[in-house]
Amino acid sequence: MAALGALLRFSRVSTKLTHSLLSCHLLSQQFSPAFFSSFCKNKYHYFPPPIQAPPAAKKVPFTATAHGITWQDPHHWMSNTNDPDFISYLHQENSYAEAFMQDTQALQSTLYDEMVSRMPSKISTPPERWGLWLYYQYIPEGKEYPVLCRKLSTGRKGWVNTIVNSFREKFGREQILLDWNDIAEQYGMVLRTKLGLNSVDDVTIFTENDSNFCVDITSTKDGKFITVYVINATDLKAGLQRFCERVSGVQYFLEHHCGFFYILTNAPLSEDKKFSGNGYYLARCQVEDVRSANLQNVIIPGDDIYVEDMDIFNGHLVLFLNKDGSPSICSIDLPIDTDCKKLLEINDLSPWFFPLPSKMCTIAPGSNHDFMNSVYRVVLSSPVMPDLIVDYDMSRKVFSIVQQEEVTDVLTHNIEYSSPNFDHSTDKFLDFSNENDRDAQDNEIQGWRDLSEKYLCEEKEIVSHDGVRIPLTILFSRSAHQKGQSPGLLHGYGAYAEVLDKSWCPDHLSLLDRGWLLAFADVRGGGGSSPSWHKSGCGFNKLNSIYDFVSCGEYLINEGFVHRGKLGAVGISAGCLLVGAAINMHPELFRAAILKVPFLDVISTLLDPCLPLTTLDYEEFGNPQIQSYFEYILKYSPYDNIPQGVCCPSMLVSASFNDSRVGVWEAAKWVARIRDTACSSCSSSVLLQTNMSGGHFREGGRFAQCMETAYEYAFLMKVMENNENTEETGRKEQHESSIG
C-alpha cells in the first residue's frame, strides 16, 4: 500500500497540477529557507553549525517558457561557463568543501594507504598475439598510467621462426608503442595526428546530416570491409553500399567471413520466418547481395536466451548471450553450412558454452584482434572474485587460467594470487597458444580463487511498486556486518540499457571491513534479462526505474540489512537522475548521497538542442519539445522537483569543468537550489567539488583514483558517524528528560 500511495502522490498528469508544481518554484524565490525551517526536524540529519557559511550563489532573473507554461530559473546564468562570477562561485564551493572535510584528513590518509597497499608493486597484462607480435601493457612501479608494448613471438618453429629471429635482431627486444605517463606530463590527455602532407586531396565519402545519429567507422575483423555503410577496403574508390533502409529503433552490426556478411540485428523478420522474441538474432547474406533486404540463414536465440553481442574469427563465431537471466558466452564453428530457408536456433549449431565460475560473474572480452586465432580471451570478475583472465581454446574446447589479479594485504584470507605471466627481467612469456605441452595444461582442472569465505555476495529479488521483481545484489563482510546496525551504500544507474558494474573492486574492502553493506540495484532502464528491461524504464516508463530504486532502498532497511538512518546512495552521470529523483520523492530514506558528474537539470538540458548529446538523448528520455514528454519528464526531473523546506541528505556532488557530456552547471545549479530550498541546517552538509581541469571520465591515474575514492569514503563515514553521535545525544536528552 505504501508503494501504491507513493505512485499516486507522484502521478501528476494534469496540466493544472503541472502549473501548481511550477508555482512552487515561484514561491521559493520569494522566501528564504529560514521561513520554512529555522531548525532541523530530522534526528538523523542534524549537523552542528559549519565553521564557515556555505557559499550563496547569486540569482539572476530568467524566465523559461514551454508549451504555454512559464517558470523562473534564477540559476540559469550558470550555463555560461565563461562568466567570471560562475568560476568564482565554483572556487568558493571548493573552498567550502575543503573546510568541511578538514577534520577527515587523517581518515583520508588511512583510507588512501589501505587502497594503495592492496596494489601489487608491478601490474601487467599477459601478452595477446596479433600476427607475429605479442602485445601487452604494464604500469611501471610508482607510475600512474600504463605503457603499451610489443615483442615478436618466439613460439613458432621452422622457416617462420627464422624470419622472426631476423626481425628480432632488427627491432630489438621490446618496443614501447605508447607511454601514457609521458603523454600525461607533456600534453595533458589530447593528441592530433596528421596523415599525409596535403589535405587538399581529401575526399569526403560520407556526411551524416541528421543530428539524431552518430557516425561510427570500423572495419570487419578480417580487415576486408569498412563499415559506415559498407566500403570495400581493397577498392575504396568503389564508393559506399547501403546495407538497408534506415528505420527508427532498428540496428545492424556486420562482420565478414568467407564471402558472407554475418549480421546481428533486431530488424523485424519477414512473415515466413517467425520469431516471437523482441531482441537480437543472427543472419547472413552473400557479399553480392549486400543491398538485399532478404536475410538468409536466420539464427534465433531460443527460449530464455538473448543475443547481446558477437565476435568472429576465421574458424569460429563467438556470441555473448543472456541465458536464463545470467551472462554467458559460446562459440560456434565456422563456416556454417545450412539450408538458407531453414530457421535455426543456436543449439542447432552445437555451440560450446564457455565454463564460468558462477552466474554472478561479469564477462568482458579481451582485445582478441587476431582474426586467425582460435583462442578467445575474456576477463571474468565478480564482487568477491578478483579479475580473472581466461583463454578459451575454441578448437579443442578447453580453457586455461592465464592470470588472476593480485590483491595484497588481504591477510585474513591467506591467499597469494597468481603473479603476471610476463617477467620483464627474463623475457619469458606463457604463450599457451603455441606450447607443445598445452594438452597437459588444459586437461588439469584449474580453480579460480575468490574471497567468498570472508565476504558474502548474493542476489535478492525485490518487488517494486507494480509487482515486477528487481534484481538486487548485496555484498558484506561475514564478520564485520551487523544486522540492523550497519551502514549501507546503494548503487544505481538505470539508463541506456547499460548493465550496472558489479565487477571486482579492491577499494570496496575499505568499506566492507568496517561493516558497510554494498548493494547494486539493477533497476529498469538499464541492462537486464531481456531488451524489454530497458524499454520498461525509459521514455514514458522512466518513473519505473526510480520507483525500483526506492523499493530496493526500503527493502534494505525493512529487512535489517542497513540501519534506518545509515543508507547512502551513489549515482554517476545519468545514474544521478535516478538518485536525485529518489531523494526528492523520499528524502527521509537516505542519509547521504554521492552524485558524480550528475545529469540533474533534465528539462533545461533536453530543451536545448545545441548542447552535446541532447538530440541523441531524445530516444532515451523523450523530447520535451513534445508536450506529452515535457509533462512526463517534469514529474521526475531532479532540479525541478526539490521539495520545499525538507531535511535533505548529506551530499557530495562532484563535477568537472571541461565535461563535454554533462555540463558542469548541472551540479552547480542543483547545489544552489538545494541550499535555497531545503532545510538550512541539512543543506550545510551538501558539498560541491569541481575538478577545474578534468572531463566527464575524471582522467586521473591509479593513485589519483585512490585519492578520490578515499575522499568519498571519508565523506560518507563522517556523515554516518555524526548520525551515531546525534542518536546518542538524543538518547541522553530523552533519559535526562525522563529523570527530570
XYZ file of C-alpha atoms in Angstrom:
740
model
C 0.000 0.000 0.000
C 2.884 2.374 0.750
C 4.306 1.879 -2.736
C 0.871 2.427 -4.258
C 0.482 5.613 -2.264
C 3.829 6.885 -3.476
C 2.809 6.150 -7.051
C -0.425 8.095 -6.669
C 1.308 11.027 -4.975
C 3.759 11.478 -7.805
C 1.493 10.714 -10.765
C 0.781 14.357 -11.549
C -0.532 14.056 -15.064
C -2.865 17.004 -15.460
C -1.764 20.358 -16.812
C -3.409 22.011 -13.832
C -1.168 20.141 -11.406
C 1.845 20.878 -13.591
C 1.094 24.582 -13.242
C 0.798 24.091 -9.488
C 4.199 22.411 -9.383
C 5.832 25.297 -11.215
C 4.175 27.822 -8.950
C 6.065 26.211 -6.045
C 9.292 27.298 -7.732
C 7.965 30.838 -7.955
C 7.173 30.705 -4.244
C 10.689 29.530 -3.434
C 12.130 32.691 -4.919
C 10.139 34.911 -2.540
C 11.040 33.424 0.848
C 14.334 32.435 2.423
C 14.926 28.865 3.692
C 14.612 30.162 7.247
C 10.937 30.913 6.554
C 10.310 27.203 6.157
C 12.860 25.740 8.589
C 14.619 27.549 11.400
C 15.952 24.286 12.815
C 16.429 20.701 11.626
C 13.464 18.431 12.333
C 15.100 15.144 11.373
C 17.103 13.442 14.127
C 19.306 11.681 11.580
C 20.152 14.814 9.621
C 21.340 17.288 12.254
C 24.754 18.874 11.829
C 26.438 21.380 14.131
C 26.884 24.823 12.544
C 29.695 24.740 9.960
C 32.952 26.560 10.582
C 32.122 28.845 7.670
C 28.820 29.579 5.957
C 28.128 27.795 2.667
C 28.547 29.978 -0.436
C 25.433 31.817 -1.577
C 25.059 31.779 -5.352
C 23.807 34.948 -6.942
C 20.380 34.973 -8.590
C 19.692 36.466 -11.972
C 16.060 36.683 -13.136
C 15.394 34.317 -16.018
C 12.036 33.278 -17.401
C 11.687 29.977 -19.254
C 8.634 29.023 -21.310
C 7.461 25.795 -22.902
C 4.005 24.689 -24.045
C 2.367 27.758 -22.592
C 3.919 27.185 -19.147
C 6.274 29.761 -17.659
C 8.685 29.310 -14.743
C 11.622 31.090 -13.159
C 15.189 29.740 -13.136
C 17.397 32.247 -11.291
C 20.437 29.955 -11.625
C 20.212 29.661 -15.403
C 23.129 32.103 -15.695
C 25.480 29.313 -14.598
C 25.239 27.696 -18.035
C 27.637 30.415 -19.235
C 30.869 28.810 -18.067
C 32.872 31.837 -19.210
C 31.166 34.049 -16.636
C 33.834 35.095 -14.080
C 31.182 35.028 -11.363
C 30.496 31.363 -12.119
C 34.181 30.422 -11.956
C 34.470 32.357 -8.710
C 31.440 30.531 -7.315
C 32.981 27.131 -8.134
C 36.179 28.102 -6.332
C 34.149 29.228 -3.315
C 32.357 25.887 -3.248
C 35.675 24.025 -3.498
C 36.979 26.033 -0.545
C 33.859 25.275 1.471
C 34.154 21.560 0.705
C 37.794 21.621 1.791
C 36.849 23.303 5.085
C 34.011 20.833 5.678
C 36.333 17.874 5.121
C 39.271 19.308 7.064
C 38.660 17.071 10.077
C 38.809 13.950 7.868
C 42.401 14.438 6.665
C 43.767 11.645 8.846
C 40.930 9.333 7.810
C 41.526 10.109 4.138
C 45.209 9.271 4.541
C 44.357 5.989 6.244
C 41.908 5.016 3.523
C 44.331 6.021 0.773
C 47.136 3.983 2.328
C 44.827 0.971 2.567
C 43.895 1.179 -1.101
C 47.461 1.648 -2.310
C 48.686 -1.190 -0.099
C 46.386 -3.614 -1.936
C 48.038 -2.798 -5.253
C 50.892 -5.034 -6.349
C 54.128 -3.161 -6.942
C 54.109 -4.271 -10.585
C 50.975 -4.545 -12.697
C 50.971 -6.051 -16.177
C 48.662 -7.830 -18.570
C 49.508 -11.175 -20.134
C 50.516 -10.853 -23.795
C 47.976 -11.184 -26.597
C 49.019 -12.416 -30.035
C 48.281 -10.376 -33.141
C 50.054 -11.802 -36.155
C 53.759 -12.236 -35.375
C 53.591 -9.886 -32.412
C 52.726 -10.215 -28.759
C 51.147 -7.092 -27.243
C 50.968 -6.295 -23.546
C 50.723 -3.426 -21.058
C 52.313 -2.771 -17.716
C 52.358 0.036 -15.167
C 55.903 0.915 -14.069
C 56.416 0.917 -10.330
C 55.312 4.206 -8.789
C 53.698 5.446 -12.024
C 50.062 6.393 -12.632
C 49.440 5.129 -16.162
C 50.191 2.050 -18.290
C 52.779 1.570 -21.014
C 51.770 -0.269 -24.205
C 54.497 -2.532 -25.611
C 55.026 -5.336 -28.071
C 57.591 -8.046 -28.826
C 57.995 -10.558 -31.567
C 56.761 -14.007 -30.652
C 59.296 -16.791 -30.101
C 56.857 -19.664 -30.125
C 56.899 -20.651 -33.804
C 59.286 -23.118 -35.430
C 60.762 -23.717 -38.863
C 61.066 -21.044 -41.522
C 58.666 -18.768 -39.665
C 60.970 -18.778 -36.657
C 63.909 -17.905 -38.919
C 62.102 -14.837 -40.226
C 61.053 -13.855 -36.713
C 64.629 -14.091 -35.462
C 65.816 -11.793 -38.214
C 63.132 -9.298 -37.240
C 64.155 -9.586 -33.592
C 67.719 -8.620 -34.476
C 66.436 -5.572 -36.333
C 63.759 -4.349 -33.934
C 65.368 -5.285 -30.612
C 63.881 -6.858 -27.534
C 60.929 -4.612 -26.714
C 59.105 -1.816 -28.479
C 57.290 0.803 -26.427
C 54.366 1.919 -28.550
C 52.713 4.316 -26.126
C 53.701 5.604 -22.711
C 50.686 7.316 -21.189
C 52.839 8.709 -18.380
C 54.876 10.788 -20.834
C 51.742 11.910 -22.638
C 50.061 12.976 -19.391
C 53.110 15.052 -18.423
C 53.751 16.651 -21.805
C 50.380 17.057 -23.427
C 47.565 16.809 -20.766
C 45.450 13.527 -22.399
C 44.757 15.263 -26.101
C 46.659 14.243 -29.338
C 46.475 15.121 -33.017
C 47.999 13.070 -35.797
C 48.347 14.336 -39.335
C 48.216 11.668 -42.023
C 49.779 12.674 -45.328
C 51.111 16.038 -46.356
C 48.334 17.557 -48.436
C 44.767 17.768 -47.179
C 43.616 19.327 -50.458
C 43.277 15.868 -51.963
C 40.998 14.608 -49.186
C 37.703 13.278 -50.479
C 34.503 13.242 -48.435
C 32.866 9.836 -48.795
C 30.081 10.229 -46.238
C 28.339 13.023 -44.335
C 25.721 12.450 -41.634
C 23.235 15.308 -41.780
C 20.863 14.047 -39.101
C 21.918 15.146 -35.598
C 19.954 12.256 -34.129
C 22.655 9.850 -35.318
C 26.379 9.360 -34.698
C 28.916 8.166 -37.248
C 30.845 5.062 -36.253
C 33.639 3.912 -38.549
C 35.056 0.429 -38.054
C 36.339 -2.486 -40.079
C 35.304 -6.090 -40.222
C 37.522 -8.427 -38.211
C 39.268 -9.769 -41.311
C 40.032 -6.216 -42.491
C 38.327 -6.672 -45.857
C 35.479 -4.193 -45.379
C 34.950 -0.833 -43.707
C 31.517 -0.294 -42.216
C 29.932 3.135 -42.201
C 27.596 1.917 -44.771
C 29.747 -0.789 -46.443
C 33.056 0.022 -48.139
C 35.330 -2.476 -49.867
C 38.669 -1.902 -48.120
C 40.582 -3.162 -51.185
C 38.765 -0.738 -53.523
C 37.949 2.485 -51.672
C 37.027 4.288 -54.885
C 34.130 1.911 -55.413
C 32.131 4.058 -53.018
C 29.514 3.215 -50.413
C 26.977 0.443 -50.486
C 23.971 0.876 -48.246
C 23.007 -2.316 -46.495
C 19.391 -1.374 -45.788
C 16.970 1.486 -45.334
C 17.284 3.390 -42.043
C 14.437 2.523 -39.667
C 13.987 4.034 -36.223
C 15.000 1.639 -33.454
C 16.499 -0.952 -35.835
C 20.222 -1.737 -35.628
C 22.609 -3.804 -37.748
C 26.120 -4.965 -36.810
C 28.108 -6.521 -39.658
C 31.069 -8.898 -39.780
C 32.553 -10.691 -42.769
C 33.608 -14.305 -43.228
C 34.468 -16.086 -46.484
C 32.155 -14.146 -48.780
C 29.295 -13.797 -46.297
C 28.215 -10.920 -44.097
C 27.136 -12.074 -40.650
C 24.604 -9.608 -39.260
C 23.453 -9.117 -35.696
C 20.157 -7.255 -35.858
C 16.782 -6.638 -34.253
C 15.040 -5.912 -37.556
C 11.546 -7.390 -37.978
C 11.590 -10.693 -39.818
C 9.519 -11.489 -42.865
C 6.214 -13.240 -42.310
C 7.549 -16.638 -43.405
C 10.190 -16.549 -40.659
C 8.501 -16.418 -37.273
C 10.460 -15.074 -34.336
C 8.464 -14.335 -31.206
C 11.398 -12.721 -29.370
C 11.950 -8.980 -29.054
C 15.747 -8.979 -29.054
C 18.587 -9.563 -31.482
C 19.083 -12.511 -33.795
C 21.797 -13.531 -36.243
C 21.505 -13.628 -40.011
C 23.792 -13.715 -43.005
C 23.831 -12.817 -46.662
C 26.320 -13.065 -49.505
C 28.538 -10.070 -50.151
C 26.996 -9.678 -53.615
C 23.544 -9.353 -52.013
C 24.560 -6.664 -49.536
C 21.722 -4.401 -50.641
C 19.150 -7.121 -50.391
C 16.648 -6.951 -47.552
C 16.172 -10.723 -47.721
C 18.439 -12.093 -44.993
C 19.378 -15.758 -45.228
C 20.202 -18.377 -42.614
C 18.460 -16.671 -39.748
C 19.619 -17.956 -36.361
C 17.355 -17.140 -33.427
C 18.479 -17.379 -29.806
C 15.924 -19.846 -28.440
C 13.760 -19.760 -25.333
C 15.034 -17.577 -22.470
C 18.217 -16.716 -24.397
C 19.055 -13.252 -25.705
C 21.950 -12.347 -28.000
C 23.847 -9.252 -26.810
C 26.977 -9.159 -28.989
C 29.143 -11.157 -31.379
C 32.750 -11.578 -32.476
C 34.118 -13.521 -35.417
C 37.295 -15.403 -36.343
C 38.484 -17.496 -39.240
C 37.163 -20.678 -37.692
C 34.693 -19.558 -35.046
C 31.763 -17.297 -34.268
C 31.537 -16.016 -30.677
C 28.189 -14.991 -29.193
C 27.617 -13.072 -25.975
C 24.308 -14.174 -24.503
C 21.978 -13.618 -21.613
C 20.837 -17.099 -20.700
C 18.181 -17.554 -18.035
C 18.910 -14.068 -16.729
C 22.678 -14.593 -16.405
C 25.530 -13.665 -18.776
C 27.062 -16.455 -20.831
C 29.274 -16.833 -23.883
C 29.605 -19.537 -26.532
C 31.445 -20.318 -29.743
C 30.124 -21.884 -32.953
C 32.355 -23.474 -35.556
C 32.607 -21.741 -38.938
C 31.712 -21.965 -41.732
C 28.033 -22.628 -41.064
C 26.713 -24.996 -43.710
C 22.923 -24.827 -43.583
C 19.862 -24.572 -45.788
C 19.140 -20.883 -46.300
C 15.402 -21.497 -45.953
C 15.619 -23.138 -42.561
C 15.182 -21.174 -39.348
C 17.765 -22.296 -36.811
C 18.266 -21.963 -33.101
C 21.676 -21.538 -31.523
C 21.511 -25.020 -30.010
C 21.111 -26.477 -33.530
C 24.696 -25.394 -34.296
C 26.403 -27.369 -31.494
C 27.607 -24.349 -29.511
C 30.337 -24.661 -26.891
C 29.336 -22.677 -23.825
C 32.421 -21.381 -22.050
C 32.695 -22.674 -18.469
C 32.198 -19.868 -15.926
C 32.837 -19.737 -12.177
C 29.344 -18.533 -11.257
C 26.182 -16.957 -12.624
C 27.063 -13.707 -10.879
C 30.312 -13.041 -12.719
C 30.728 -10.345 -15.343
C 32.269 -11.146 -18.731
C 34.477 -8.629 -20.540
C 36.223 -9.557 -23.799
C 39.961 -9.110 -24.233
C 41.380 -7.388 -27.298
C 41.151 -10.518 -29.480
C 42.378 -8.697 -32.617
C 43.877 -11.705 -34.385
C 41.330 -12.983 -36.910
C 43.260 -16.219 -37.379
C 43.374 -17.084 -33.680
C 41.350 -19.971 -32.237
C 41.814 -18.844 -28.623
C 39.373 -16.327 -27.182
C 40.436 -14.297 -24.161
C 37.988 -12.881 -21.605
C 38.184 -11.203 -18.215
C 35.863 -12.693 -15.596
C 35.041 -10.867 -12.401
C 32.544 -10.676 -9.560
C 32.119 -8.631 -6.371
C 34.084 -11.321 -4.493
C 36.392 -12.582 -7.255
C 39.407 -10.533 -8.403
C 39.680 -10.172 -12.174
C 40.449 -13.494 -13.823
C 41.929 -13.682 -17.332
C 40.931 -16.896 -19.083
C 41.834 -18.253 -22.519
C 39.181 -20.440 -24.167
C 40.508 -22.678 -26.939
C 37.520 -22.868 -29.268
C 39.012 -25.606 -31.468
C 39.781 -28.028 -28.652
C 37.022 -26.768 -26.340
C 39.254 -26.408 -23.307
C 40.218 -23.426 -21.196
C 43.165 -22.268 -19.145
C 43.520 -19.603 -16.491
C 46.182 -17.149 -17.616
C 46.272 -14.714 -14.714
C 44.304 -13.539 -11.704
C 44.566 -10.041 -10.308
C 46.931 -9.855 -7.403
C 45.455 -8.380 -4.225
C 47.963 -7.809 -1.464
C 47.325 -7.065 2.195
C 44.293 -9.367 2.428
C 45.946 -11.120 5.338
C 42.967 -12.832 6.904
C 42.347 -14.942 3.810
C 45.962 -16.028 3.277
C 45.733 -16.025 -0.494
C 48.604 -15.268 -2.819
C 47.083 -14.502 -6.173
C 48.966 -15.628 -9.235
C 51.553 -13.162 -10.439
C 51.595 -11.824 -14.017
C 52.742 -14.309 -16.650
C 55.265 -11.976 -18.189
C 58.622 -11.473 -16.485
C 60.273 -8.323 -17.863
C 63.665 -9.315 -16.452
C 63.879 -12.736 -18.098
C 61.885 -12.037 -21.272
C 59.683 -15.127 -20.815
C 56.025 -15.491 -21.736
C 53.428 -18.112 -21.065
C 52.237 -18.207 -24.667
C 49.739 -21.042 -24.364
C 48.679 -20.930 -27.989
C 51.933 -22.440 -29.229
C 53.288 -24.602 -26.424
C 53.732 -28.307 -27.084
C 52.511 -29.275 -23.641
C 49.239 -27.350 -23.996
C 47.233 -30.565 -23.760
C 48.634 -31.416 -20.368
C 47.929 -27.957 -19.000
C 44.389 -27.773 -20.338
C 43.451 -31.186 -19.002
C 44.281 -30.099 -15.484
C 41.318 -28.778 -13.527
C 42.400 -25.290 -12.622
C 40.432 -23.494 -9.942
C 39.627 -19.827 -9.645
C 40.054 -18.205 -6.291
C 37.802 -15.703 -4.584
C 37.087 -14.165 -1.208
C 33.655 -15.681 -0.677
C 34.733 -17.196 2.635
C 35.169 -13.701 4.035
C 32.588 -11.700 2.077
C 29.036 -12.768 1.297
C 27.586 -11.857 -2.090
C 24.048 -12.845 -3.002
C 21.241 -11.725 -5.247
C 17.785 -10.843 -3.996
C 14.597 -10.128 -5.921
C 12.755 -7.032 -4.724
C 9.098 -6.458 -5.529
C 8.650 -2.979 -6.998
C 5.553 -0.777 -6.991
C 3.893 -2.666 -9.871
C 4.811 -6.194 -8.776
C 7.871 -6.544 -11.040
C 10.838 -8.244 -9.361
C 14.036 -6.195 -9.369
C 17.470 -7.895 -9.039
C 19.424 -6.544 -6.076
C 22.974 -7.731 -5.430
C 24.176 -7.306 -1.852
C 27.736 -7.617 -0.563
C 29.002 -7.515 3.011
C 31.644 -8.920 5.361
C 30.615 -12.094 7.140
C 32.378 -10.922 10.301
C 32.091 -7.113 10.317
C 28.481 -6.594 9.202
C 25.948 -6.118 11.997
C 22.309 -6.899 11.321
C 20.170 -3.794 11.683
C 23.101 -1.577 12.674
C 25.459 -1.370 9.703
C 25.578 1.490 7.209
C 24.946 0.714 3.560
C 25.548 2.155 0.105
C 23.066 1.578 -2.719
C 24.370 1.895 -6.294
C 22.121 2.566 -9.274
C 22.223 3.665 -12.919
C 19.161 2.576 -14.895
C 19.702 4.092 -18.369
C 20.843 3.331 -21.924
C 20.466 -0.442 -21.356
C 23.815 -0.346 -19.526
C 24.425 -3.127 -17.028
C 25.401 -1.837 -13.594
C 29.084 -2.508 -12.960
C 29.436 -5.251 -10.328
C 32.969 -6.328 -11.136
C 35.716 -6.739 -8.549
C 36.868 -3.517 -6.876
C 39.527 -3.836 -4.145
C 38.697 -0.342 -2.844
C 35.363 -1.722 -1.607
C 37.228 -3.655 1.077
C 37.814 -0.419 2.988
C 34.060 -0.150 3.486
C 33.278 -3.848 3.861
C 35.884 -4.390 6.572
C 34.311 -1.524 8.522
C 30.930 -3.219 8.476
C 29.365 -1.473 5.491
C 26.986 -3.220 3.137
C 27.179 -2.528 -0.590
C 24.119 -3.037 -2.772
C 23.653 -2.844 -6.555
C 20.135 -2.271 -7.885
C 19.589 -3.427 -11.475
C 16.571 -1.192 -11.998
C 14.582 -0.997 -15.194
C 16.101 1.229 -17.861
C 19.491 -0.416 -17.517
C 20.643 -3.747 -18.892
C 18.713 -6.796 -17.799
C 17.499 -10.230 -18.652
C 15.894 -9.057 -21.897
C 15.719 -5.967 -24.144
C 12.308 -5.171 -22.683
C 14.025 -4.410 -19.349
C 15.478 -1.259 -20.863
C 12.289 -0.229 -22.614
C 10.270 -0.547 -19.421
C 12.497 2.070 -17.749
C 12.954 4.757 -20.391
C 10.782 7.306 -22.179
C 7.267 7.265 -20.752
C 8.339 4.467 -18.380
C 11.243 6.290 -16.708
C 9.434 6.560 -13.371
C 9.646 2.771 -13.096
C 13.415 2.924 -12.642
C 13.043 5.497 -9.852
C 10.376 3.502 -8.027
C 12.541 0.377 -8.419
C 15.458 2.158 -6.750
C 13.289 3.354 -3.873
C 11.884 -0.159 -3.389
C 15.407 -1.581 -3.147
C 16.368 1.009 -0.549
C 13.254 0.313 1.517
C 13.969 -3.420 1.344
C 17.491 -2.996 2.731
C 16.137 -1.085 5.714
C 12.984 -3.129 6.357
C 14.888 -6.407 6.256
C 17.555 -5.140 8.640
C 20.454 -5.217 6.205
C 21.055 -1.495 6.829
C 20.305 0.783 9.779
C 17.308 3.036 9.103
C 19.392 6.181 9.411
C 22.512 4.953 7.621
C 21.567 4.306 3.999
C 23.575 6.121 1.340
C 23.156 6.213 -2.443
C 25.601 6.545 -5.339
C 24.916 7.699 -8.876
C 27.191 8.537 -11.795
C 26.156 10.703 -14.761
C 22.648 9.587 -15.817
C 22.537 7.474 -12.663
C 22.336 10.745 -10.712
C 18.952 11.393 -12.286
C 17.827 8.167 -10.636
C 19.320 9.017 -7.238
C 18.308 12.686 -7.318
C 14.694 11.898 -8.175
C 14.546 9.219 -5.462
C 15.880 11.717 -2.900
C 13.217 14.243 -3.901
C 10.467 11.663 -3.506
C 11.765 10.075 -0.289
C 14.351 12.345 1.357
C 13.904 10.514 4.668
C 15.055 7.245 3.099
C 18.653 8.328 2.522
C 21.226 9.639 4.962
C 23.834 10.544 2.337
C 24.432 10.523 -1.395
C 27.353 10.784 -3.786
C 26.486 12.318 -7.162
C 29.324 12.243 -9.705
C 29.233 14.321 -12.940
C 25.466 14.435 -12.422
C 22.690 14.747 -15.000
C 20.057 16.569 -12.921
C 18.640 19.537 -14.863
C 16.788 17.307 -17.307
C 14.151 19.718 -18.596
C 16.506 22.606 -19.365
C 19.136 20.356 -20.936
C 16.752 18.471 -23.214
C 15.057 21.718 -24.259
C 18.397 22.948 -25.631
C 19.217 21.007 -28.841
C 22.511 22.893 -29.182
C 24.055 21.030 -26.243
C 26.132 17.896 -26.961
C 24.173 14.623 -26.879
C 20.793 16.348 -26.348
C 19.154 15.129 -29.547
C 20.648 11.663 -29.037
C 19.038 11.561 -25.589
C 15.562 12.033 -27.021
C 15.468 8.300 -27.708
C 16.254 7.548 -24.057
C 14.223 10.182 -22.199
C 11.918 11.704 -24.802
C 11.811 15.116 -26.423
C 10.337 17.749 -24.064
C 9.549 19.934 -27.068
C 6.641 17.497 -27.388
C 4.131 18.443 -24.698
C 3.371 14.906 -23.510
C 7.073 14.244 -22.942
C 7.527 17.640 -21.306
C 4.800 16.934 -18.766
C 6.143 13.436 -18.049
C 9.781 14.496 -17.627
C 8.657 17.308 -15.340
C 7.344 14.700 -12.904
C 10.831 13.431 -12.099
C 13.429 15.980 -13.293
C 15.529 16.321 -10.098
C 16.328 20.023 -10.389
C 12.657 20.871 -10.924
C 11.259 18.795 -8.050
C 13.249 19.680 -4.924
C 10.638 19.802 -2.152
C 10.348 22.942 -0.088
C 11.868 23.069 3.397
C 12.724 19.365 3.663
C 15.611 17.823 5.569
C 17.761 16.623 2.679
C 20.511 14.000 2.894
C 24.163 14.996 3.111
C 25.511 15.067 -0.438
C 28.889 15.109 -2.121
C 28.300 16.431 -5.653
C 31.349 16.263 -7.911
C 31.686 17.831 -11.349
C 34.309 18.512 -13.997
C 34.661 21.933 -15.571
C 35.546 20.573 -19.029
C 32.837 17.919 -19.097
C 31.520 17.720 -22.676
C 28.781 15.212 -21.837
C 27.118 16.715 -18.769
C 27.544 20.439 -18.224
C 29.317 21.487 -15.043
C 26.442 23.889 -14.375
C 24.049 20.981 -13.696
C 25.827 20.118 -10.460
C 26.216 23.794 -9.529
C 22.551 24.616 -10.148
C 21.433 21.578 -8.127
C 23.522 22.533 -5.101
C 22.472 26.181 -5.325
C 18.779 25.258 -5.412
C 19.190 22.729 -2.592
C 20.742 25.471 -0.470
C 17.949 27.853 -1.417
C 15.090 25.413 -0.887
C 15.916 22.719 1.672
C 16.439 22.886 5.424
C 19.342 25.269 6.034
C 20.951 23.001 8.629
C 20.880 19.918 6.405
C 21.958 21.754 3.271
C 25.124 22.882 5.018
C 26.371 19.296 4.563
C 25.778 19.422 0.788
C 29.156 19.854 -0.913
C 30.043 20.815 -4.460
C 33.519 19.757 -5.546
C 34.624 20.723 -9.056
C 37.692 19.488 -10.893
C 38.642 22.634 -12.783
C 40.666 20.785 -15.433
C 39.044 17.346 -15.807
C 36.435 15.919 -18.152
C 33.497 13.555 -17.808
C 35.587 10.486 -17.014
C 37.857 12.117 -14.398
C 41.084 11.231 -16.205
C 43.302 10.585 -13.171
C 45.627 7.586 -12.912
C 45.504 4.762 -10.374
C 46.852 6.780 -7.418
C 44.640 9.766 -8.194
C 41.623 7.446 -8.311
C 42.518 6.056 -4.893
C 42.753 9.597 -3.541
C 39.334 10.463 -4.979
C 37.737 7.318 -3.584
C 39.314 7.894 -0.161
C 37.786 11.387 -0.139
C 34.329 9.993 -0.972
C 34.528 7.251 1.647
C 35.731 9.733 4.276
C 32.735 11.945 3.499
C 30.350 9.024 3.933
C 31.984 7.937 7.179
C 31.894 11.482 8.554
C 28.180 11.993 7.977
C 27.349 8.485 9.240
C 29.496 8.968 12.336
C 27.741 12.256 13.008
C 24.478 10.317 12.770
C 25.663 7.962 15.537
C 26.686 10.921 17.712
C 23.322 12.593 17.124
C 21.439 9.425 18.105
C 23.490 9.115 21.291
C 22.817 12.757 22.160
C 19.109 12.215 21.572
C 19.063 9.175 23.858
C 20.839 11.128 26.615
C 18.430 14.049 26.300
C 15.465 11.687 26.428
C 16.903 9.957 29.509
C 17.564 13.270 31.284
C 14.065 14.467 30.447
C 12.516 11.314 31.906
C 14.561 11.725 35.107
C 13.527 15.355 35.421
